[in-house]
């Protein structure tokens, strides 16, 4: 168990800091079930994915509109249920491209014309370390922060 | 990128060593989409999950028969597509319970009568670190090791 149980306000601050940190690697689950690690960006309160239009992740997200995103390690997790806001080719999103490349260690705009940005709106956010933080783990519900 | 591109035989050996190591934490994706970190065991060539019968993971797995399991970190991953072999209450599986408790840091048999073991058969296994290992990442297909 953790040494210290964080308050919910601390967990919210930790969550926002981790999403905004350099090179955010996350696990992205979509229906199939499909699961893959992807580098994400945090831009204007949205999670930004960059992947090939024909990848299983992009196809499932565009078909169903939903993904569940996990940040690890597994004993210090952030789980985010998301809804697809919109998607667009990397070549048509200069502002998002600059934000993504500025936060991460690669620039999807160099990946070719089949690459797209998928813009995900967080709907529910949960964060916990171990069982002593399971209580009160929900920080956002229906798109609204609870603290 | 990694310093050394591992051979496929090395990746298979690394995969089996990681599955058999103490306290294996994995990301388990099921339809919904749902995703959660769970401690798993590796017993008789099967991945063993322990969770509540009414959890989203158990309900989805029992309904669809499929889960995709990821082991991290995100830049040294093992991805395993699995098929549900069978499930049973923790109280009815002494051999599996001993194997699980011996490998991990808790014993699901103490978690109460609603807990079950879900026994997953690997169908496809992939392992890679970074883009230089994407080629040749598939180590098992249709339940059979390729090397």
PDB file of N, CA and C in Angstrom, chain A residues 23-39 64 66-75 77-79 81 105 124 126 128 130 137, chain B residues 23 25-39 64 66-75 77-79 81 105-106 124 126 128 130 137:
ATOM      1  N   UNK A  23       6.460  13.715 -23.067  1.00  0.00           N
ATOM      2  CA  UNK A  23       6.379  12.325 -23.535  1.00  0.00           C
ATOM      3  C   UNK A  23       5.452  11.482 -22.651  1.00  0.00           C
ATOM      4  N   UNK A  24       4.172  11.607 -22.903  1.00  0.00           N
ATOM      5  CA  UNK A  24       3.166  10.865 -22.143  1.00  0.00           C
ATOM      6  C   UNK A  24       2.823   9.576 -22.895  1.00  0.00           C
ATOM      7  N   UNK A  25       3.223   8.448 -22.327  1.00  0.00           N
ATOM      8  CA  UNK A  25       2.877   7.158 -22.922  1.00  0.00           C
ATOM      9  C   UNK A  25       1.674   6.591 -22.196  1.00  0.00           C
ATOM     10  N   UNK A  26       0.692   6.153 -22.956  1.00  0.00           N
ATOM     11  CA  UNK A  26      -0.547   5.660 -22.367  1.00  0.00           C
ATOM     12  C   UNK A  26      -0.957   4.354 -23.031  1.00  0.00           C
ATOM     13  N   UNK A  27      -1.842   3.624 -22.365  1.00  0.00           N
ATOM     14  CA  UNK A  27      -2.459   2.431 -22.940  1.00  0.00           C
ATOM     15  C   UNK A  27      -3.839   2.831 -23.422  1.00  0.00           C
ATOM     16  N   UNK A  28      -4.138   2.546 -24.680  1.00  0.00           N
ATOM     17  CA  UNK A  28      -5.402   2.958 -25.267  1.00  0.00           C
ATOM     18  C   UNK A  28      -6.193   1.708 -25.630  1.00  0.00           C
ATOM     19  N   UNK A  29      -7.339   1.539 -24.971  1.00  0.00           N
ATOM     20  CA  UNK A  29      -8.198   0.375 -25.215  1.00  0.00           C
ATOM     21  C   UNK A  29      -9.415   0.798 -26.012  1.00  0.00           C
ATOM     22  N   UNK A  30      -9.725   0.006 -27.038  1.00  0.00           N
ATOM     23  CA  UNK A  30     -10.923   0.236 -27.850  1.00  0.00           C
ATOM     24  C   UNK A  30     -11.617  -1.108 -28.025  1.00  0.00           C
ATOM     25  N   UNK A  31     -12.840  -1.058 -28.545  1.00  0.00           N
ATOM     26  CA  UNK A  31     -13.563  -2.309 -28.713  1.00  0.00           C
ATOM     27  C   UNK A  31     -12.842  -3.217 -29.691  1.00  0.00           C
ATOM     28  N   UNK A  32     -13.012  -4.489 -29.480  1.00  0.00           N
ATOM     29  CA  UNK A  32     -12.377  -5.519 -30.305  1.00  0.00           C
ATOM     30  C   UNK A  32     -12.312  -6.841 -29.548  1.00  0.00           C
ATOM     31  N   UNK A  33     -11.709  -6.837 -28.314  1.00  0.00           N
ATOM     32  CA  UNK A  33     -11.013  -5.728 -27.653  1.00  0.00           C
ATOM     33  C   UNK A  33      -9.645  -5.492 -28.269  1.00  0.00           C
ATOM     34  N   UNK A  34      -9.272  -4.203 -28.328  1.00  0.00           N
ATOM     35  CA  UNK A  34      -7.951  -3.851 -28.799  1.00  0.00           C
ATOM     36  C   UNK A  34      -7.264  -3.003 -27.741  1.00  0.00           C
ATOM     37  N   UNK A  35      -5.946  -3.086 -27.718  1.00  0.00           N
ATOM     38  CA  UNK A  35      -5.154  -2.375 -26.704  1.00  0.00           C
ATOM     39  C   UNK A  35      -3.786  -2.152 -27.291  1.00  0.00           C
ATOM     40  N   UNK A  36      -3.280  -0.932 -27.160  1.00  0.00           N
ATOM     41  CA  UNK A  36      -1.954  -0.642 -27.685  1.00  0.00           C
ATOM     42  C   UNK A  36      -1.374   0.532 -26.911  1.00  0.00           C
ATOM     43  N   UNK A  37      -0.045   0.544 -26.713  1.00  0.00           N
ATOM     44  CA  UNK A  37       0.567   1.718 -26.088  1.00  0.00           C
ATOM     45  C   UNK A  37       0.774   2.806 -27.135  1.00  0.00           C
ATOM     46  N   UNK A  38       0.389   4.012 -26.800  1.00  0.00           N
ATOM     47  CA  UNK A  38       0.558   5.150 -27.714  1.00  0.00           C
ATOM     48  C   UNK A  38       1.056   6.356 -26.922  1.00  0.00           C
ATOM     49  N   UNK A  39       1.850   7.171 -27.587  1.00  0.00           N
ATOM     50  CA  UNK A  39       2.241   8.449 -27.017  1.00  0.00           C
ATOM     51  C   UNK A  39       1.104   9.431 -27.265  1.00  0.00           C
ATOM     52  N   UNK A  64     -16.951   3.589 -33.096  1.00  0.00           N
ATOM     53  CA  UNK A  64     -17.708   3.525 -31.836  1.00  0.00           C
ATOM     54  C   UNK A  64     -17.700   4.824 -31.054  1.00  0.00           C
ATOM     55  N   UNK A  66     -15.555   5.711 -28.770  1.00  0.00           N
ATOM     56  CA  UNK A  66     -15.141   5.575 -27.375  1.00  0.00           C
ATOM     57  C   UNK A  66     -13.780   4.893 -27.237  1.00  0.00           C
ATOM     58  N   UNK A  67     -13.000   5.367 -26.263  1.00  0.00           N
ATOM     59  CA  UNK A  67     -11.754   4.701 -25.881  1.00  0.00           C
ATOM     60  C   UNK A  67     -11.582   4.857 -24.381  1.00  0.00           C
ATOM     61  N   UNK A  68     -10.891   3.891 -23.790  1.00  0.00           N
ATOM     62  CA  UNK A  68     -10.515   4.004 -22.380  1.00  0.00           C
ATOM     63  C   UNK A  68      -8.998   4.054 -22.334  1.00  0.00           C
ATOM     64  N   UNK A  69      -8.491   5.097 -21.694  1.00  0.00           N
ATOM     65  CA  UNK A  69      -7.068   5.381 -21.706  1.00  0.00           C
ATOM     66  C   UNK A  69      -6.514   5.169 -20.300  1.00  0.00           C
ATOM     67  N   UNK A  70      -5.407   4.428 -20.198  1.00  0.00           N
ATOM     68  CA  UNK A  70      -4.776   4.188 -18.907  1.00  0.00           C
ATOM     69  C   UNK A  70      -3.349   4.680 -18.899  1.00  0.00           C
ATOM     70  N   UNK A  71      -2.981   5.395 -17.833  1.00  0.00           N
ATOM     71  CA  UNK A  71      -1.586   5.772 -17.636  1.00  0.00           C
ATOM     72  C   UNK A  71      -1.059   5.006 -16.440  1.00  0.00           C
ATOM     73  N   UNK A  72       0.153   4.494 -16.567  1.00  0.00           N
ATOM     74  CA  UNK A  72       0.732   3.684 -15.512  1.00  0.00           C
ATOM     75  C   UNK A  72       1.845   4.399 -14.806  1.00  0.00           C
ATOM     76  N   UNK A  73       2.608   3.690 -13.969  1.00  0.00           N
ATOM     77  CA  UNK A  73       2.606   2.229 -13.832  1.00  0.00           C
ATOM     78  C   UNK A  73       1.322   1.695 -13.215  1.00  0.00           C
ATOM     79  N   UNK A  74       1.226   0.358 -13.165  1.00  0.00           N
ATOM     80  CA  UNK A  74      -0.044  -0.258 -12.776  1.00  0.00           C
ATOM     81  C   UNK A  74      -0.418   0.003 -11.316  1.00  0.00           C
ATOM     82  N   UNK A  75       0.529   0.452 -10.501  1.00  0.00           N
ATOM     83  CA  UNK A  75       0.168   0.758  -9.108  1.00  0.00           C
ATOM     84  C   UNK A  75       0.217   2.260  -8.818  1.00  0.00           C
ATOM     85  N   UNK A  77      -2.127   4.572 -11.113  1.00  0.00           N
ATOM     86  CA  UNK A  77      -2.799   4.663 -12.401  1.00  0.00           C
ATOM     87  C   UNK A  77      -3.749   5.855 -12.496  1.00  0.00           C
ATOM     88  N   UNK A  78      -3.934   6.268 -13.731  1.00  0.00           N
ATOM     89  CA  UNK A  78      -4.978   7.214 -14.104  1.00  0.00           C
ATOM     90  C   UNK A  78      -5.786   6.526 -15.197  1.00  0.00           C
ATOM     91  N   UNK A  79      -7.086   6.412 -15.009  1.00  0.00           N
ATOM     92  CA  UNK A  79      -7.954   5.791 -16.005  1.00  0.00           C
ATOM     93  C   UNK A  79      -8.902   6.859 -16.515  1.00  0.00           C
ATOM     94  N   UNK A  81     -12.013   7.499 -19.235  1.00  0.00           N
ATOM     95  CA  UNK A  81     -12.981   7.127 -20.262  1.00  0.00           C
ATOM     96  C   UNK A  81     -13.177   8.339 -21.150  1.00  0.00           C
ATOM     97  N   UNK A 105       8.297  13.270 -28.268  1.00  0.00           N
ATOM     98  CA  UNK A 105       9.604  13.070 -28.893  1.00  0.00           C
ATOM     99  C   UNK A 105       9.511  12.702 -30.368  1.00  0.00           C
ATOM    100  N   UNK A 124     -14.889  10.561 -17.932  1.00  0.00           N
ATOM    101  CA  UNK A 124     -14.726  10.138 -16.538  1.00  0.00           C
ATOM    102  C   UNK A 124     -13.237   9.950 -16.284  1.00  0.00           C
ATOM    103  N   UNK A 126     -10.478   8.634 -13.287  1.00  0.00           N
ATOM    104  CA  UNK A 126     -10.235   8.004 -11.991  1.00  0.00           C
ATOM    105  C   UNK A 126      -8.734   7.893 -11.783  1.00  0.00           C
ATOM    106  N   UNK A 128      -5.801   6.247  -8.841  1.00  0.00           N
ATOM    107  CA  UNK A 128      -5.519   5.601  -7.571  1.00  0.00           C
ATOM    108  C   UNK A 128      -4.158   4.912  -7.629  1.00  0.00           C
ATOM    109  N   UNK A 130      -3.013   2.309  -4.724  1.00  0.00           N
ATOM    110  CA  UNK A 130      -3.347   0.934  -4.348  1.00  0.00           C
ATOM    111  C   UNK A 130      -4.704   0.944  -3.648  1.00  0.00           C
ATOM    112  N   UNK A 137     -11.882   7.449  -5.845  1.00  0.00           N
ATOM    113  CA  UNK A 137     -10.981   7.493  -7.004  1.00  0.00           C
ATOM    114  C   UNK A 137     -11.552   8.258  -8.184  1.00  0.00           C
TER     115      UNK A 137
ATOM    116  N   UNK B  23       4.987 -11.270  -9.011  1.00  0.00           N
ATOM    117  CA  UNK B  23       4.068 -10.122  -9.069  1.00  0.00           C
ATOM    118  C   UNK B  23       4.018  -9.505 -10.466  1.00  0.00           C
ATOM    119  N   UNK B  25       2.095  -7.492 -13.008  1.00  0.00           N
ATOM    120  CA  UNK B  25       0.979  -6.570 -13.192  1.00  0.00           C
ATOM    121  C   UNK B  25       0.777  -6.330 -14.684  1.00  0.00           C
ATOM    122  N   UNK B  26      -0.464  -6.431 -15.121  1.00  0.00           N
ATOM    123  CA  UNK B  26      -0.767  -6.321 -16.546  1.00  0.00           C
ATOM    124  C   UNK B  26      -1.966  -5.405 -16.736  1.00  0.00           C
ATOM    125  N   UNK B  27      -2.133  -4.918 -17.964  1.00  0.00           N
ATOM    126  CA  UNK B  27      -3.319  -4.162 -18.357  1.00  0.00           C
ATOM    127  C   UNK B  27      -4.230  -5.115 -19.103  1.00  0.00           C
ATOM    128  N   UNK B  28      -5.474  -5.206 -18.680  1.00  0.00           N
ATOM    129  CA  UNK B  28      -6.408  -6.154 -19.275  1.00  0.00           C
ATOM    130  C   UNK B  28      -7.541  -5.374 -19.941  1.00  0.00           C
ATOM    131  N   UNK B  29      -7.628  -5.489 -21.268  1.00  0.00           N
ATOM    132  CA  UNK B  29      -8.664  -4.791 -22.036  1.00  0.00           C
ATOM    133  C   UNK B  29      -9.734  -5.775 -22.466  1.00  0.00           C
ATOM    134  N   UNK B  30     -10.984  -5.361 -22.270  1.00  0.00           N
ATOM    135  CA  UNK B  30     -12.123  -6.150 -22.718  1.00  0.00           C
ATOM    136  C   UNK B  30     -13.097  -5.207 -23.424  1.00  0.00           C
ATOM    137  N   UNK B  31     -14.071  -5.800 -24.105  1.00  0.00           N
ATOM    138  CA  UNK B  31     -15.013  -4.937 -24.818  1.00  0.00           C
ATOM    139  C   UNK B  31     -15.783  -4.052 -23.854  1.00  0.00           C
ATOM    140  N   UNK B  32     -16.154  -2.907 -24.359  1.00  0.00           N
ATOM    141  CA  UNK B  32     -16.881  -1.893 -23.580  1.00  0.00           C
ATOM    142  C   UNK B  32     -16.696  -0.514 -24.191  1.00  0.00           C
ATOM    143  N   UNK B  33     -15.442  -0.064 -24.423  1.00  0.00           N
ATOM    144  CA  UNK B  33     -14.176  -0.703 -24.061  1.00  0.00           C
ATOM    145  C   UNK B  33     -13.890  -0.542 -22.572  1.00  0.00           C
ATOM    146  N   UNK B  34     -13.308  -1.591 -21.975  1.00  0.00           N
ATOM    147  CA  UNK B  34     -12.913  -1.531 -20.592  1.00  0.00           C
ATOM    148  C   UNK B  34     -11.433  -1.859 -20.484  1.00  0.00           C
ATOM    149  N   UNK B  35     -10.794  -1.304 -19.467  1.00  0.00           N
ATOM    150  CA  UNK B  35      -9.354  -1.479 -19.280  1.00  0.00           C
ATOM    151  C   UNK B  35      -9.073  -1.306 -17.806  1.00  0.00           C
ATOM    152  N   UNK B  36      -8.283  -2.214 -17.252  1.00  0.00           N
ATOM    153  CA  UNK B  36      -7.961  -2.102 -15.840  1.00  0.00           C
ATOM    154  C   UNK B  36      -6.635  -2.808 -15.581  1.00  0.00           C
ATOM    155  N   UNK B  37      -5.834  -2.310 -14.640  1.00  0.00           N
ATOM    156  CA  UNK B  37      -4.626  -3.045 -14.275  1.00  0.00           C
ATOM    157  C   UNK B  37      -4.960  -4.157 -13.303  1.00  0.00           C
ATOM    158  N   UNK B  38      -4.440  -5.337 -13.573  1.00  0.00           N
ATOM    159  CA  UNK B  38      -4.680  -6.484 -12.702  1.00  0.00           C
ATOM    160  C   UNK B  38      -3.379  -7.260 -12.516  1.00  0.00           C
ATOM    161  N   UNK B  39      -3.216  -7.839 -11.360  1.00  0.00           N
ATOM    162  CA  UNK B  39      -2.108  -8.764 -11.126  1.00  0.00           C
ATOM    163  C   UNK B  39      -2.504 -10.121 -11.700  1.00  0.00           C
ATOM    164  N   UNK B  64     -18.031 -12.396 -23.867  1.00  0.00           N
ATOM    165  CA  UNK B  64     -17.422 -12.368 -25.211  1.00  0.00           C
ATOM    166  C   UNK B  64     -16.316 -13.403 -25.394  1.00  0.00           C
ATOM    167  N   UNK B  66     -13.145 -12.995 -24.821  1.00  0.00           N
ATOM    168  CA  UNK B  66     -11.875 -12.448 -25.317  1.00  0.00           C
ATOM    169  C   UNK B  66     -11.360 -11.309 -24.448  1.00  0.00           C
ATOM    170  N   UNK B  67     -10.030 -11.277 -24.288  1.00  0.00           N
ATOM    171  CA  UNK B  67      -9.365 -10.152 -23.643  1.00  0.00           C
ATOM    172  C   UNK B  67      -8.029  -9.941 -24.339  1.00  0.00           C
ATOM    173  N   UNK B  68      -7.568  -8.691 -24.322  1.00  0.00           N
ATOM    174  CA  UNK B  68      -6.215  -8.397 -24.811  1.00  0.00           C
ATOM    175  C   UNK B  68      -5.427  -7.890 -23.613  1.00  0.00           C
ATOM    176  N   UNK B  69      -4.301  -8.530 -23.375  1.00  0.00           N
ATOM    177  CA  UNK B  69      -3.511  -8.280 -22.179  1.00  0.00           C
ATOM    178  C   UNK B  69      -2.201  -7.623 -22.578  1.00  0.00           C
ATOM    179  N   UNK B  70      -1.853  -6.523 -21.903  1.00  0.00           N
ATOM    180  CA  UNK B  70      -0.600  -5.831 -22.184  1.00  0.00           C
ATOM    181  C   UNK B  70       0.277  -5.773 -20.954  1.00  0.00           C
ATOM    182  N   UNK B  71       1.561  -6.072 -21.128  1.00  0.00           N
ATOM    183  CA  UNK B  71       2.541  -5.886 -20.053  1.00  0.00           C
ATOM    184  C   UNK B  71       3.476  -4.764 -20.464  1.00  0.00           C
ATOM    185  N   UNK B  72       3.778  -3.885 -19.530  1.00  0.00           N
ATOM    186  CA  UNK B  72       4.607  -2.737 -19.830  1.00  0.00           C
ATOM    187  C   UNK B  72       5.968  -2.832 -19.208  1.00  0.00           C
ATOM    188  N   UNK B  73       6.729  -1.754 -19.205  1.00  0.00           N
ATOM    189  CA  UNK B  73       6.319  -0.397 -19.565  1.00  0.00           C
ATOM    190  C   UNK B  73       6.002  -0.259 -21.062  1.00  0.00           C
ATOM    191  N   UNK B  74       5.493   0.922 -21.416  1.00  0.00           N
ATOM    192  CA  UNK B  74       4.973   1.106 -22.770  1.00  0.00           C
ATOM    193  C   UNK B  74       6.050   1.020 -23.848  1.00  0.00           C
ATOM    194  N   UNK B  75       7.326   1.115 -23.470  1.00  0.00           N
ATOM    195  CA  UNK B  75       8.368   0.965 -24.494  1.00  0.00           C
ATOM    196  C   UNK B  75       9.164  -0.332 -24.330  1.00  0.00           C
ATOM    197  N   UNK B  77       7.036  -3.718 -24.452  1.00  0.00           N
ATOM    198  CA  UNK B  77       5.711  -4.293 -24.233  1.00  0.00           C
ATOM    199  C   UNK B  77       5.601  -5.734 -24.706  1.00  0.00           C
ATOM    200  N   UNK B  78       4.677  -6.414 -24.059  1.00  0.00           N
ATOM    201  CA  UNK B  78       4.222  -7.726 -24.501  1.00  0.00           C
ATOM    202  C   UNK B  78       2.713  -7.606 -24.655  1.00  0.00           C
ATOM    203  N   UNK B  79       2.192  -7.923 -25.827  1.00  0.00           N
ATOM    204  CA  UNK B  79       0.747  -7.857 -26.065  1.00  0.00           C
ATOM    205  C   UNK B  79       0.264  -9.279 -26.326  1.00  0.00           C
ATOM    206  N   UNK B  81      -3.174 -11.510 -27.130  1.00  0.00           N
ATOM    207  CA  UNK B  81      -4.608 -11.717 -27.383  1.00  0.00           C
ATOM    208  C   UNK B  81      -4.970 -13.067 -26.803  1.00  0.00           C
ATOM    209  N   UNK B 105       1.569 -11.229  -4.645  1.00  0.00           N
ATOM    210  CA  UNK B 105       1.640 -10.693  -3.287  1.00  0.00           C
ATOM    211  C   UNK B 105       0.287 -10.668  -2.591  1.00  0.00           C
ATOM    212  N   UNK B 106      -0.680 -11.387  -3.155  1.00  0.00           N
ATOM    213  CA  UNK B 106      -1.937 -11.578  -2.428  1.00  0.00           C
ATOM    214  C   UNK B 106      -2.569 -12.881  -2.870  1.00  0.00           C
ATOM    215  N   UNK B 124      -2.443 -15.094 -29.573  1.00  0.00           N
ATOM    216  CA  UNK B 124      -1.400 -14.382 -30.323  1.00  0.00           C
ATOM    217  C   UNK B 124      -0.539 -13.625 -29.322  1.00  0.00           C
ATOM    218  N   UNK B 126       2.708 -10.850 -29.092  1.00  0.00           N
ATOM    219  CA  UNK B 126       3.627  -9.933 -29.759  1.00  0.00           C
ATOM    220  C   UNK B 126       4.488  -9.257 -28.697  1.00  0.00           C
ATOM    221  N   UNK B 128       7.649  -6.125 -28.350  1.00  0.00           N
ATOM    222  CA  UNK B 128       8.580  -5.187 -28.977  1.00  0.00           C
ATOM    223  C   UNK B 128       8.944  -4.091 -27.987  1.00  0.00           C
ATOM    224  N   UNK B 130      10.871  -0.735 -29.230  1.00  0.00           N
ATOM    225  CA  UNK B 130      10.510   0.472 -29.980  1.00  0.00           C
ATOM    226  C   UNK B 130      10.408   0.119 -31.458  1.00  0.00           C
ATOM    227  N   UNK B 137       7.539  -8.830 -34.693  1.00  0.00           N
ATOM    228  CA  UNK B 137       7.077  -8.766 -33.307  1.00  0.00           C
ATOM    229  C   UNK B 137       6.128  -9.900 -32.940  1.00  0.00           C
TER     230      UNK B 137
END
